[in-house]
Structure formats: C-alpha cells, structure tokens
C-alpha cells in the first residue's frame, strides 16, 4: 500500500473563503505560540517540550481565547505536529524552525471526519464545499489538507492505495542531470530542460518593477502582488508538469536508474565572498545558480524515487565526482577533456557528447561497485 495525493480546486462561496482565511490565521498563531513556548522553555529552564506537552496546553489556550474554538481540535493538534517536524528536520542537520509568516503559511489539515460525496466535500466545523472533480479518487482517505494558492483554494486528499507494480524490466541506465540538457542517459538520449523561469523572466521583471513602484500595503499594491504570485505559480506548475512526464517516461522504460548523488545546496552556494575578500565571477555563478534551481533537479529526483517505489523500480545513487572529466574509453581524467557540451579525451582522442559521456561513467561506476552501491528505492 502506498500514499497517493489527489488535488482538486475548491469552489467555495464568500462565507467559506472568509472562514478558510480565519482558520489559516488561527493555525499560524498557534504555530508561532508553540514555537515561542518551546524556545522559551529551553532557554529559560533548559527544558525540552515534546509535541504532546504542547498539545496538552491547547484546552487552556482555548478558554483564554474563545476565537480559537472555531477551529477543529485535531486541526490545531496537527499544527503543533507540523512545528515538531521542523524541529526533527533541524536535529537531522536542517535549518532552525522559522516563524510562520502570513505570506508563507497557507494551509491547514484534517486527520479525520471529512466525507466526500460526488463533487462535494463535508469539512468538520465548516460544512459542505464544492470542488472540481477532474479525476476519480481511489483508495482509503487518510488525511485532508486545504491549501491557499495565488489563484484560489485547493483540497488535497491523501489516500492509501494499492498500486500495481509495472512489468519487470532489467534495463539499466545512467542518468546525468545538467543545465544545457536537463537529462542525458547512457543510451545517448538527451532531454532538454524547459527552463520555464528563464522564459518568463522578462514578464516577471515588468510585474515586479510595477509592484516596487506602488505604495506598500495599498490596495493597488496588493492587487499587483497577486499578479506576481500568479506568474510564479504558473512557472512552478509548468516545471512540475515537465518533470512528471519525463520521470514517468524513464520509469516506464528502465528497471534500474542510476543517478548522481548531487549536493544541490553546495552547488548553488553564493560566490559573493566577504568584505575582506570578494568572490570571483560572481555574476556568472549567480546565473548558473539560477539555472540549476530553475531546472528543479531536486524535485525531479524526488519524483523518480517515489515513482520507483510505487512501480517496483530501483534507484541507485552514485558519487558524481569527476564523471564529467573522465573518458569512458580509456579512463583518462582531466579538466581539458571537457569543453562545454563537447568531450574530447586528451589522451586517446575519444569524442562524445559531454553529458552522455558522464551518464556512461555513472552507469560504469555503479556496475563496478557491485554490492557496495546504495539503492534508495
């Protein structure tokens, strides 16, 4: 059994939209209060509060602030669990939990009590809301999330479903991710990146310049801010659609997919330097960072991993060091071997597309390491 999420657009009336906004505001308040309490308890008393300690304080908090009673109790509990997850991420090496800001905190969830009938959903303490049922929902409903986006409200049903694995496939393929070509395979196939942000940069510049010239927090400023948000949302959706189609195609064709174990945080680190020592080629590095982030390599890798788990495929991560500089014919390794998208070995003269050469090296390394390689899905 796997967890699949079905997302639909809601069609709420003005009264329900107002209630959604109130619930999001209340949840954001609870999140920040829980975070503040947890930080204070540790700094003042060296006490680490668990999520259960914080959840126990909710009834008392509701008596002090009656407007919090409007929100479903399990929704408020979920907010604290959400904050606790950010702490768990911090202890695993992530960043320290941030305060929930009005522009970034845009959702709340129900653990149970939600009923779906045709194209309507019954939400506890909210009531009946219509949604656009663009496809059938399968499996057993486990969790429901309401999300506010730039173009309206959406509902996400997380369901436990039984997914049938695809027919066994012994094809192995090395995959190199890049900027010039988003995906290059050891079979010689090249898939271009749609570079969707790059194609919308001129429009974004115009809209953001218009936003900067308006009086902050004025009515026209808010309207323009929504236009900018909708344009960013379009960029996000086009990129996601491209990744879904390409990841599904690769999963269909191959049984074992060998990927570079990329450290994207290091790859996109700023090169501005410090006051004492300025960085080198800052503008060029900034452009490269933007292209890497625009490509969405991390999102694509995540899609491949969960789809591989669904359909009985295997994902193997390979150390990416020097894969773009090493010759697949003789093994000679040198910076001079690669020039842009062209690869020409300085030792044996072997010529190939640089990304395809790197993909073949990824495949060879995984095969050579045998049982030592790490399968992640």
Coordinates of C-alpha atoms in Angstrom, one line a residue:
X1 CA 0.0 0.0 0.0
X2 CA 1.2 3.5 -0.9
X3 CA 0.1 7.0 -0.2
X4 CA -1.1 9.0 -3.2
X5 CA -2.4 12.6 -3.1
X6 CA -5.3 13.8 -5.2
X7 CA -5.5 17.6 -5.6
X8 CA -8.7 19.4 -6.7
X9 CA -9.7 23.1 -6.9
X10 CA -12.3 24.1 -4.5
X11 CA -15.3 26.4 -5.4
X12 CA -16.1 28.0 -2.0
X13 CA -18.6 30.8 -1.5
X14 CA -17.5 34.1 0.1
X15 CA -18.6 32.9 3.6
X16 CA -16.4 29.7 3.3
X17 CA -13.5 31.7 1.9
X18 CA -13.6 34.0 4.9
X19 CA -13.7 31.0 7.3
X20 CA -10.7 29.5 5.4
X21 CA -8.7 32.7 5.9
X22 CA -9.7 32.8 9.6
X23 CA -8.6 29.2 10.1
X24 CA -5.2 29.8 8.4
X25 CA -4.7 32.8 10.6
X26 CA -5.5 30.9 13.8
X27 CA -3.3 28.0 12.8
X28 CA -0.4 30.4 12.1
X29 CA -0.9 31.9 15.5
X30 CA -0.8 28.5 17.2
X31 CA 2.3 27.6 15.3
X32 CA 4.2 30.7 16.4
X33 CA 2.9 30.3 20.0
X34 CA 4.1 26.7 20.1
X35 CA 7.5 27.6 18.7
X36 CA 7.9 30.6 21.1
X37 CA 6.9 28.3 24.1
X38 CA 9.4 25.6 23.0
X39 CA 12.2 28.1 22.6
X40 CA 11.5 29.9 25.9
X41 CA 11.3 26.6 27.9
X42 CA 14.7 25.5 26.6
X43 CA 16.4 28.9 27.1
X44 CA 14.9 29.7 30.5
X45 CA 14.6 26.3 32.1
X46 CA 16.7 24.0 29.9
X47 CA 13.5 22.0 29.3
X48 CA 12.8 20.3 26.0
X49 CA 9.0 20.2 25.5
X50 CA 7.6 17.5 23.3
X51 CA 4.7 17.9 21.0
X52 CA 2.5 16.1 23.5
X53 CA 3.4 18.7 26.2
X54 CA 2.3 21.5 23.9
X55 CA -0.9 19.7 22.7
X56 CA -2.0 19.4 26.4
X57 CA -1.9 23.2 26.7
X58 CA -4.4 23.7 23.9
X59 CA -7.6 23.4 26.0
X60 CA -6.4 26.1 28.4
X61 CA -5.4 28.3 25.5
X62 CA -9.0 28.0 24.1
X63 CA -10.5 29.1 27.3
X64 CA -8.3 32.2 27.2
X65 CA -9.0 32.9 23.5
X66 CA -12.5 31.9 22.6
X67 CA -12.0 32.5 18.8
X68 CA -9.6 29.5 18.8
X69 CA -12.6 27.3 19.5
X70 CA -13.9 27.8 16.0
X71 CA -11.1 25.7 14.6
X72 CA -11.3 21.9 14.8
X73 CA -9.3 20.4 17.7
X74 CA -7.4 17.9 15.5
X75 CA -6.5 20.7 13.1
X76 CA -4.8 22.6 15.9
X77 CA -3.1 19.5 17.1
X78 CA -1.8 19.0 13.5
X79 CA -0.3 22.5 13.6
X80 CA 1.9 21.5 16.6
X81 CA 2.9 18.3 15.0
X82 CA 3.9 20.3 11.9
X83 CA 6.1 22.5 14.0
X84 CA 7.6 19.5 15.7
X85 CA 8.5 18.0 12.3
X86 CA 10.5 21.2 11.6
X87 CA 12.4 20.6 14.8
X88 CA 13.1 17.0 13.8
X89 CA 14.5 18.3 10.5
X90 CA 16.7 20.7 12.4
X91 CA 18.2 17.9 14.5
X92 CA 18.9 15.9 11.3
X93 CA 21.0 18.8 10.0
X94 CA 18.4 21.2 8.5
X95 CA 17.8 24.8 9.4
X96 CA 16.3 26.0 12.6
X97 CA 12.5 26.3 12.6
X98 CA 11.3 29.7 11.2
X99 CA 8.4 31.8 12.3
X100 CA 5.2 31.3 10.3
X101 CA 4.7 34.4 8.2
X102 CA 1.4 35.5 6.7
X103 CA 2.6 35.1 3.1
X104 CA 4.1 31.6 3.5
X105 CA 1.7 29.8 6.0
X106 CA -1.2 28.9 3.7
X107 CA -2.7 25.6 4.8
X108 CA -4.4 23.6 7.4
X109 CA -5.4 19.9 7.7
X110 CA -7.9 17.4 8.9
X111 CA -6.9 14.0 10.2
X112 CA -10.4 12.5 10.0
X113 CA -14.1 13.5 9.9
X114 CA -14.0 14.5 6.2
X115 CA -16.6 13.0 3.9
X116 CA -16.6 13.1 0.1
X117 CA -19.9 12.7 -1.9
X118 CA -19.7 13.2 -5.6
X119 CA -18.1 16.6 -6.2
X120 CA -18.8 17.9 -2.7
X121 CA -16.7 17.6 0.5
X122 CA -18.0 17.9 4.0
X123 CA -15.4 19.5 6.3
X124 CA -15.8 19.4 10.1
X125 CA -17.0 22.8 11.5
X126 CA -17.0 24.3 8.0
X127 CA -19.7 22.4 6.1
X128 CA -20.3 21.4 2.5
X129 CA -17.9 22.8 -0.1
X130 CA -18.0 22.1 -3.9
X131 CA -14.8 21.1 -5.7
X132 CA -13.9 20.4 -9.4
X133 CA -13.6 16.7 -9.6
X134 CA -11.1 16.4 -12.5
X135 CA -10.4 12.7 -11.9
X136 CA -11.6 9.8 -9.7
X137 CA -10.2 9.4 -6.2
X138 CA -9.1 5.9 -5.3
X139 CA -8.2 4.2 -2.0
X140 CA -8.9 5.0 1.6
X141 CA -8.8 8.6 2.7
X142 CA -6.2 9.2 5.4
X143 CA -5.7 13.0 5.5
X144 CA -7.2 16.1 4.0
X145 CA -5.4 19.4 3.5
X146 CA -6.8 22.8 2.4
X147 CA -4.2 24.9 0.6
X148 CA -4.5 28.6 -0.4
X149 CA -2.7 29.4 -3.6
X150 CA -2.4 32.5 -5.8
X151 CA -5.4 31.5 -7.9
X152 CA -7.7 30.2 -5.2
X153 CA -8.2 27.3 -2.7
X154 CA -7.3 23.7 -3.3
X155 CA -8.1 20.5 -1.4
X156 CA -5.6 17.6 -1.2
X157 CA -6.8 14.1 -0.3
X158 CA -4.0 11.8 0.9
X159 CA -5.2 8.3 0.2
X160 CA -3.8 4.8 0.9
X161 CA -3.9 3.0 -2.4
X162 CA -2.7 -0.3 -3.8
X163 CA -0.5 0.4 -6.8
X164 CA 0.2 -2.4 -9.2
X165 CA 4.0 -2.7 -10.0
X166 CA 4.9 -2.4 -13.6
X167 CA 6.2 -5.5 -15.5
X168 CA 9.8 -6.4 -14.6
X169 CA 12.4 -4.6 -16.6
X170 CA 16.2 -5.4 -16.5
X171 CA 17.2 -2.3 -18.4
X172 CA 19.9 -0.3 -16.5
X173 CA 20.5 3.4 -17.4
X174 CA 22.9 6.0 -16.1
X175 CA 21.4 9.5 -15.8
X176 CA 23.3 12.7 -15.8
X177 CA 21.4 15.9 -14.8
X178 CA 22.6 19.2 -16.2
X179 CA 21.7 22.7 -17.4
X180 CA 22.3 22.6 -21.1
X181 CA 20.5 19.3 -21.3
X182 CA 18.3 18.5 -18.3
X183 CA 18.7 14.7 -18.6
X184 CA 21.3 12.8 -20.6
X185 CA 21.2 9.0 -20.5
X186 CA 23.9 6.4 -21.0
X187 CA 21.8 5.2 -24.0
X188 CA 22.6 8.5 -25.7
X189 CA 19.1 10.1 -25.2
X190 CA 19.0 13.8 -24.5
X191 CA 16.1 15.6 -22.9
X192 CA 16.1 19.4 -22.8
X193 CA 15.1 21.4 -19.8
X194 CA 12.1 23.7 -20.4
X195 CA 13.9 26.5 -18.4
X196 CA 10.5 27.8 -17.6
X197 CA 11.7 30.6 -15.3
X198 CA 14.1 31.9 -17.9
X199 CA 11.3 32.1 -20.4
X200 CA 9.2 34.2 -18.0
X201 CA 12.0 36.4 -16.6
X202 CA 11.1 39.4 -18.8
X203 CA 7.4 39.2 -17.8
X204 CA 8.4 38.8 -14.1
X205 CA 10.7 41.9 -14.3
X206 CA 7.9 44.0 -15.6
X207 CA 5.4 42.8 -12.9
X208 CA 7.9 43.1 -10.1
X209 CA 9.0 46.6 -11.2
X210 CA 5.4 47.6 -11.2
X211 CA 5.0 46.2 -7.7
X212 CA 8.1 48.1 -6.5
X213 CA 6.6 51.4 -7.7
X214 CA 3.3 51.1 -5.9
X215 CA 2.7 52.3 -2.3
X216 CA 3.3 49.4 0.0
X217 CA 0.2 47.9 1.6
X218 CA -2.1 50.0 -0.6
X219 CA -5.0 48.4 -2.5
X220 CA -3.1 48.5 -5.8
X221 CA 0.0 47.1 -4.2
X222 CA -2.0 44.0 -3.0
X223 CA -3.5 43.6 -6.5
X224 CA -0.1 43.7 -8.2
X225 CA 1.3 41.4 -5.6
X226 CA -1.3 38.8 -6.6
X227 CA -0.3 39.2 -10.2
X228 CA 3.3 38.4 -9.4
X229 CA 2.3 35.5 -7.3
X230 CA 0.1 34.0 -10.1
X231 CA 3.0 34.3 -12.5
X232 CA 5.3 32.5 -10.1
X233 CA 2.6 29.8 -9.7
X234 CA 2.4 29.3 -13.4
X235 CA 6.2 28.8 -13.6
X236 CA 6.0 26.3 -10.8
X237 CA 3.2 24.3 -12.5
X238 CA 4.8 24.2 -15.9
X239 CA 8.1 22.9 -14.4
X240 CA 6.2 20.3 -12.3
X241 CA 4.3 19.1 -15.3
X242 CA 7.5 18.7 -17.3
X243 CA 9.2 16.7 -14.5
X244 CA 6.1 14.4 -14.1
X245 CA 6.0 13.5 -17.7
X246 CA 9.8 12.9 -18.0
X247 CA 10.1 10.9 -14.8
X248 CA 7.2 8.7 -15.8
X249 CA 8.7 8.0 -19.2
X250 CA 12.0 7.0 -17.6
X251 CA 10.3 4.7 -15.0
X252 CA 8.4 3.1 -17.8
X253 CA 11.5 2.4 -19.9
X254 CA 14.0 1.3 -17.3
X255 CA 14.2 -1.1 -14.4
X256 CA 17.3 0.3 -12.7
X257 CA 18.0 4.0 -12.8
X258 CA 21.5 5.2 -11.7
X259 CA 21.7 8.9 -10.6
X260 CA 24.3 11.3 -9.4
X261 CA 24.2 11.8 -5.6
X262 CA 24.1 15.6 -6.1
X263 CA 24.6 18.1 -3.2
X264 CA 22.4 20.9 -4.6
X265 CA 22.9 23.1 -1.6
X266 CA 26.7 23.1 -2.2
X267 CA 26.2 23.5 -6.0
X268 CA 24.1 26.6 -5.6
X269 CA 26.1 28.3 -2.9
X270 CA 26.7 32.0 -3.4
X271 CA 30.2 33.1 -4.6
X272 CA 29.9 36.8 -3.5
X273 CA 32.6 36.3 -0.9
X274 CA 33.1 38.6 2.1
X275 CA 34.0 42.3 2.7
X276 CA 37.7 41.3 3.1
X277 CA 37.8 39.0 0.1
X278 CA 35.4 39.5 -2.7
X279 CA 34.2 36.5 -4.8
X280 CA 35.3 35.6 -8.3
X281 CA 33.0 35.6 -11.4
X282 CA 30.0 36.4 -9.1
X283 CA 27.7 37.3 -12.0
X284 CA 28.4 34.1 -13.9
X285 CA 28.0 32.0 -10.8
X286 CA 24.7 33.8 -9.9
X287 CA 23.4 33.0 -13.4
X288 CA 24.5 29.3 -13.1
X289 CA 22.8 29.0 -9.7
X290 CA 19.6 30.4 -11.1
X291 CA 19.7 27.9 -14.0
X292 CA 20.3 25.0 -11.6
X293 CA 17.4 26.0 -9.4
X294 CA 15.2 26.7 -12.4
X295 CA 15.9 23.1 -13.7
X296 CA 14.4 21.7 -10.5
X297 CA 16.9 18.8 -10.1
X298 CA 15.9 18.1 -6.5
X299 CA 12.2 17.9 -7.3
X300 CA 12.9 15.6 -10.3
X301 CA 15.0 13.3 -8.1
X302 CA 12.2 13.1 -5.5
X303 CA 9.7 12.2 -8.2
X304 CA 11.9 9.4 -9.6
X305 CA 12.4 8.0 -6.1
X306 CA 8.7 7.7 -5.1
X307 CA 7.6 6.5 -8.5
X308 CA 10.3 3.9 -8.4
X309 CA 9.0 2.7 -5.0
X310 CA 5.4 2.6 -6.4
X311 CA 6.2 0.7 -9.6
X312 CA 8.9 -1.7 -8.4
X313 CA 11.9 0.0 -9.9
X314 CA 15.3 0.6 -8.4
X315 CA 17.1 4.0 -7.9
X316 CA 20.8 3.9 -7.1
X317 CA 22.8 7.0 -6.1
X318 CA 26.4 7.2 -7.4
X319 CA 29.2 9.5 -6.4
X320 CA 29.3 12.3 -9.1
X321 CA 33.0 13.3 -8.7
X322 CA 34.8 13.6 -12.0
X323 CA 32.1 11.9 -14.0
X324 CA 32.2 14.8 -16.5
X325 CA 36.0 14.8 -16.8
X326 CA 36.7 11.0 -17.1
X327 CA 36.9 9.3 -20.5
X328 CA 34.7 6.3 -20.9
X329 CA 37.0 4.8 -23.5
X330 CA 40.4 4.9 -21.6
X331 CA 39.6 6.2 -18.2
X332 CA 41.8 9.3 -18.5
X333 CA 40.7 12.1 -16.2
X334 CA 41.5 15.8 -16.9
X335 CA 39.7 19.1 -16.9
X336 CA 40.9 19.6 -20.5
X337 CA 38.8 16.7 -21.7
X338 CA 35.6 18.7 -21.5
X339 CA 34.7 22.0 -23.2
X340 CA 31.1 22.9 -22.8
X341 CA 28.9 20.1 -24.2
X342 CA 31.8 18.6 -26.2
X343 CA 34.0 15.9 -24.8
X344 CA 37.4 15.0 -26.4
X345 CA 39.9 12.9 -24.4
X346 CA 43.3 14.5 -24.3
X347 CA 44.9 11.0 -24.1
X348 CA 43.1 8.7 -26.6
X349 CA 41.1 11.3 -28.6
X350 CA 37.7 9.8 -27.9
X351 CA 34.9 12.2 -28.7
X352 CA 31.4 12.2 -27.4
X353 CA 28.6 14.5 -26.0
X354 CA 29.9 15.5 -22.6
X355 CA 26.7 14.7 -20.8
X356 CA 26.2 11.3 -22.4
X357 CA 29.9 10.5 -21.6
X358 CA 29.1 11.5 -17.9
X359 CA 26.0 9.3 -17.9
X360 CA 28.0 6.3 -19.2
X361 CA 30.6 6.9 -16.4
X362 CA 27.7 6.9 -13.8
X363 CA 26.5 3.5 -15.2
X364 CA 30.0 2.1 -15.2
X365 CA 30.7 3.2 -11.6
X366 CA 27.6 1.6 -10.3
X367 CA 28.3 -1.7 -12.1
X368 CA 31.9 -1.7 -10.8
X369 CA 30.9 -1.1 -7.2
X370 CA 28.5 -4.1 -7.3
X371 CA 27.0 -4.8 -3.9
X372 CA 28.5 -1.7 -2.3
X373 CA 26.2 0.6 -4.2
X374 CA 23.3 2.1 -2.3
X375 CA 19.8 1.5 -3.6
X376 CA 17.3 4.2 -2.3
X377 CA 14.1 2.9 -3.9

